[in-house]
CSV table of C-alpha atoms in Angstrom, one decimal:
chain,number,residue,atom,x,y,z
A,1,UNK,CA,0.0,0.0,0.0
A,2,UNK,CA,1.4,3.4,-1.0
A,3,UNK,CA,1.7,6.4,1.4
A,4,UNK,CA,1.3,8.9,-1.4
A,5,UNK,CA,-1.7,11.1,-1.2
A,6,UNK,CA,-4.0,11.5,-4.2
A,7,UNK,CA,-4.4,15.1,-5.5
A,8,UNK,CA,-8.0,16.1,-4.6
A,9,UNK,CA,-10.2,16.2,-7.7
A,10,UNK,CA,-11.3,19.7,-7.0
A,11,UNK,CA,-7.7,21.0,-7.4
A,12,UNK,CA,-7.2,19.1,-10.7
A,13,UNK,CA,-10.6,20.3,-12.0
A,14,UNK,CA,-9.9,23.9,-11.2
A,15,UNK,CA,-6.4,23.7,-12.5
A,16,UNK,CA,-7.3,22.2,-15.8
A,17,UNK,CA,-10.1,24.8,-16.2
A,18,UNK,CA,-7.9,27.8,-15.5
A,19,UNK,CA,-4.3,26.8,-16.3
A,20,UNK,CA,-4.3,28.1,-19.8
A,21,UNK,CA,-5.7,31.5,-18.9
A,22,UNK,CA,-3.4,31.8,-15.9
A,23,UNK,CA,-0.4,30.9,-18.0
A,24,UNK,CA,-1.3,33.4,-20.7
A,25,UNK,CA,-1.7,36.1,-18.0
A,26,UNK,CA,1.6,35.3,-16.4
A,27,UNK,CA,3.4,35.4,-19.7
A,28,UNK,CA,2.0,38.8,-20.4
A,29,UNK,CA,3.0,40.0,-16.9
A,30,UNK,CA,6.5,38.5,-17.0
A,31,UNK,CA,7.3,38.7,-20.7
A,32,UNK,CA,9.5,35.5,-20.4
A,33,UNK,CA,8.2,32.0,-21.0
A,34,UNK,CA,10.6,30.4,-18.6
A,35,UNK,CA,9.7,32.7,-15.7
A,36,UNK,CA,6.0,32.3,-16.5
A,37,UNK,CA,6.4,28.5,-16.4
A,38,UNK,CA,8.2,28.7,-13.1
A,39,UNK,CA,5.5,31.0,-11.7
A,40,UNK,CA,2.8,28.6,-12.9
A,41,UNK,CA,4.5,25.7,-11.2
A,42,UNK,CA,4.8,27.5,-7.9
A,43,UNK,CA,1.1,28.5,-8.0
A,44,UNK,CA,0.1,24.9,-8.7
A,45,UNK,CA,2.2,23.8,-5.7
A,46,UNK,CA,0.5,26.4,-3.6
A,47,UNK,CA,-2.9,25.0,-4.6
A,48,UNK,CA,-1.7,21.5,-3.8
A,49,UNK,CA,-0.6,22.7,-0.4
A,50,UNK,CA,-4.2,23.6,0.4
A,51,UNK,CA,-5.1,19.9,0.0
A,52,UNK,CA,-8.9,19.3,0.7
A,53,UNK,CA,-9.3,22.9,2.0
A,54,UNK,CA,-9.1,24.0,-1.7
A,55,UNK,CA,-12.4,22.3,-2.3
A,56,UNK,CA,-14.0,24.8,0.1
A,57,UNK,CA,-12.8,27.8,-1.9
A,58,UNK,CA,-15.9,29.5,-3.3
A,59,UNK,CA,-14.2,30.9,-6.5
A,60,UNK,CA,-11.1,28.8,-7.4
A,61,UNK,CA,-10.3,31.1,-10.4
A,62,UNK,CA,-10.2,34.2,-8.3
A,63,UNK,CA,-8.1,32.4,-5.7
A,64,UNK,CA,-5.5,31.2,-8.3
A,65,UNK,CA,-5.2,34.7,-9.8
A,66,UNK,CA,-4.8,36.2,-6.3
A,67,UNK,CA,-2.0,33.8,-5.6
A,68,UNK,CA,-0.5,34.7,-9.0
A,69,UNK,CA,-0.6,38.4,-8.2
A,70,UNK,CA,1.0,37.8,-4.8
A,71,UNK,CA,3.7,35.7,-6.4
A,72,UNK,CA,4.5,38.5,-8.8
A,73,UNK,CA,4.6,41.1,-6.0
A,74,UNK,CA,6.9,38.8,-3.9
A,75,UNK,CA,9.2,38.1,-6.8
A,76,UNK,CA,9.4,41.8,-7.7
A,77,UNK,CA,10.3,42.7,-4.1
A,78,UNK,CA,13.0,40.0,-4.0
A,79,UNK,CA,14.5,41.2,-7.3
A,80,UNK,CA,14.7,44.8,-6.4
A,81,UNK,CA,18.2,45.9,-5.6
A,82,UNK,CA,18.5,47.9,-2.4
A,83,UNK,CA,21.3,50.4,-2.0
A,84,UNK,CA,22.3,51.5,1.4
A,85,UNK,CA,22.5,55.3,1.3
A,86,UNK,CA,25.7,55.1,3.5
A,87,UNK,CA,27.4,53.2,0.6
A,88,UNK,CA,26.4,55.7,-2.1
A,89,UNK,CA,28.9,58.2,-3.3
A,90,UNK,CA,28.3,61.6,-1.8
A,91,UNK,CA,27.9,63.2,-5.2
A,92,UNK,CA,24.8,61.0,-5.7
A,93,UNK,CA,23.2,62.4,-2.6
A,94,UNK,CA,23.9,66.1,-2.5
A,95,UNK,CA,23.6,69.2,-4.6
A,96,UNK,CA,26.7,70.4,-6.3
A,97,UNK,CA,28.7,72.6,-3.9
A,98,UNK,CA,26.8,71.4,-0.8
A,99,UNK,CA,27.7,68.6,1.5
A,100,UNK,CA,25.4,69.1,4.4
A,101,UNK,CA,21.9,68.3,3.0
A,102,UNK,CA,20.6,65.9,0.4
A,103,UNK,CA,19.4,67.5,-2.8
A,104,UNK,CA,15.8,66.3,-2.4
A,105,UNK,CA,15.6,68.1,1.0
A,106,UNK,CA,16.8,71.3,-0.7
A,107,UNK,CA,14.2,70.8,-3.4
A,108,UNK,CA,11.5,71.3,-0.8
A,109,UNK,CA,12.3,75.0,-0.9
A,110,UNK,CA,10.7,75.1,-4.3
A,111,UNK,CA,7.5,73.1,-3.5
A,112,UNK,CA,5.8,75.8,-1.3
A,113,UNK,CA,6.2,78.3,-4.2
A,114,UNK,CA,4.9,76.0,-6.9
A,115,UNK,CA,2.0,74.2,-5.0
A,116,UNK,CA,-0.2,77.3,-4.7
A,117,UNK,CA,0.2,78.0,-8.5
A,118,UNK,CA,-1.5,74.7,-9.3
A,119,UNK,CA,-5.2,74.4,-9.6
A,120,UNK,CA,-7.2,74.1,-6.4
A,121,UNK,CA,-8.0,70.5,-7.1
A,122,UNK,CA,-4.4,69.6,-7.8
A,123,UNK,CA,-2.9,71.3,-4.8
A,124,UNK,CA,-5.6,69.9,-2.5
A,125,UNK,CA,-5.1,66.2,-3.5
A,126,UNK,CA,-1.3,66.6,-3.4
A,127,UNK,CA,-1.4,68.2,0.1
A,128,UNK,CA,-3.9,65.7,1.5
A,129,UNK,CA,-2.4,62.5,0.1
A,130,UNK,CA,1.3,63.1,-0.7
A,131,UNK,CA,2.2,65.6,2.0
A,132,UNK,CA,-0.2,64.8,4.8
A,133,UNK,CA,-0.3,61.0,4.0
A,134,UNK,CA,-4.1,60.6,3.7
A,135,UNK,CA,-4.9,57.2,2.1
A,136,UNK,CA,-6.4,57.5,-1.4
A,137,UNK,CA,-9.6,55.6,-0.3
A,138,UNK,CA,-10.2,58.1,2.5
A,139,UNK,CA,-9.7,61.0,0.1
A,140,UNK,CA,-12.1,59.4,-2.4
A,141,UNK,CA,-14.7,58.9,0.3
A,142,UNK,CA,-14.4,62.5,1.7
A,143,UNK,CA,-14.6,64.0,-1.7
A,144,UNK,CA,-17.3,61.8,-3.1
A,145,UNK,CA,-15.1,60.2,-5.7
A,146,UNK,CA,-14.5,56.7,-6.8
A,147,UNK,CA,-11.0,55.2,-6.0
A,148,UNK,CA,-10.1,54.9,-9.7
A,149,UNK,CA,-11.1,58.6,-10.2
A,150,UNK,CA,-8.9,59.6,-7.2
A,151,UNK,CA,-6.0,57.6,-8.5
A,152,UNK,CA,-6.3,59.3,-11.9
A,153,UNK,CA,-6.6,62.7,-10.3
A,154,UNK,CA,-3.5,62.3,-8.2
A,155,UNK,CA,-1.4,61.0,-11.1
A,156,UNK,CA,-2.4,64.0,-13.2
A,157,UNK,CA,-1.7,66.4,-10.3
A,158,UNK,CA,1.7,64.8,-9.8
A,159,UNK,CA,2.5,65.2,-13.5
A,160,UNK,CA,1.5,68.8,-13.5
A,161,UNK,CA,3.5,69.4,-10.3
A,162,UNK,CA,6.6,67.8,-11.9
A,163,UNK,CA,6.2,69.9,-15.1
A,164,UNK,CA,6.0,73.1,-13.0
A,165,UNK,CA,9.0,72.1,-10.9
A,166,UNK,CA,11.0,71.5,-14.0
A,167,UNK,CA,9.9,74.7,-15.6
A,168,UNK,CA,9.9,77.2,-12.7
A,169,UNK,CA,12.7,75.7,-10.5
A,170,UNK,CA,14.7,74.5,-13.4
A,171,UNK,CA,14.9,71.0,-12.0
A,172,UNK,CA,17.2,68.8,-14.0
A,173,UNK,CA,16.4,65.1,-14.0
A,174,UNK,CA,18.8,62.4,-15.3
A,175,UNK,CA,17.9,59.3,-17.4
A,176,UNK,CA,17.1,57.3,-14.3
A,177,UNK,CA,14.5,59.9,-13.0
A,178,UNK,CA,16.7,61.2,-10.3
A,179,UNK,CA,16.9,64.9,-9.5
A,180,UNK,CA,20.4,66.1,-10.3
A,181,UNK,CA,20.2,69.9,-9.6
A,182,UNK,CA,17.8,72.8,-9.5
A,183,UNK,CA,17.7,76.6,-9.2
A,184,UNK,CA,15.7,77.8,-6.2
A,185,UNK,CA,13.2,80.5,-7.2
A,186,UNK,CA,13.2,83.8,-5.4
A,187,UNK,CA,9.9,84.7,-3.6
A,188,UNK,CA,8.9,87.2,-6.3
A,189,UNK,CA,9.4,84.8,-9.2
């Protein structure tokens, strides 16, 4: 008699039903067939680890796709390279000619002058969410907006803020998106 467990039929049925769609989605997300195949394998193993509890899942397709999304987030986090700021060259961290404060801290001199020049809606959402740290869902609820509308609104506001910072504070951004230098505006400009 064998000690091997049989795969519950509910897992095999759900897997055969959704495997193709899941594989196609993973391939679109990852762009590499080998990585998509590895992800698909790991997701199947996760389903197997549920054993008979998988049979109680109300929507197996949604469960499999949620596991896939979590897998992608985890793999992205693991693949990101972290750089300790103490190990970075000083020239990467500070404005030319200054060694006492990071450039981004200096850039805050420009923000109070630019923010009031934006539309009321733009400055309001930027102040609430980006400066004061209000969650987007809370902002949406308080302003009678949907969450997708709020996300679109803040992205547009950030884009307009960036354009104004580049134009009016002469912010220079390198190819990697890092601020390299800027010219602080005088109060009357």
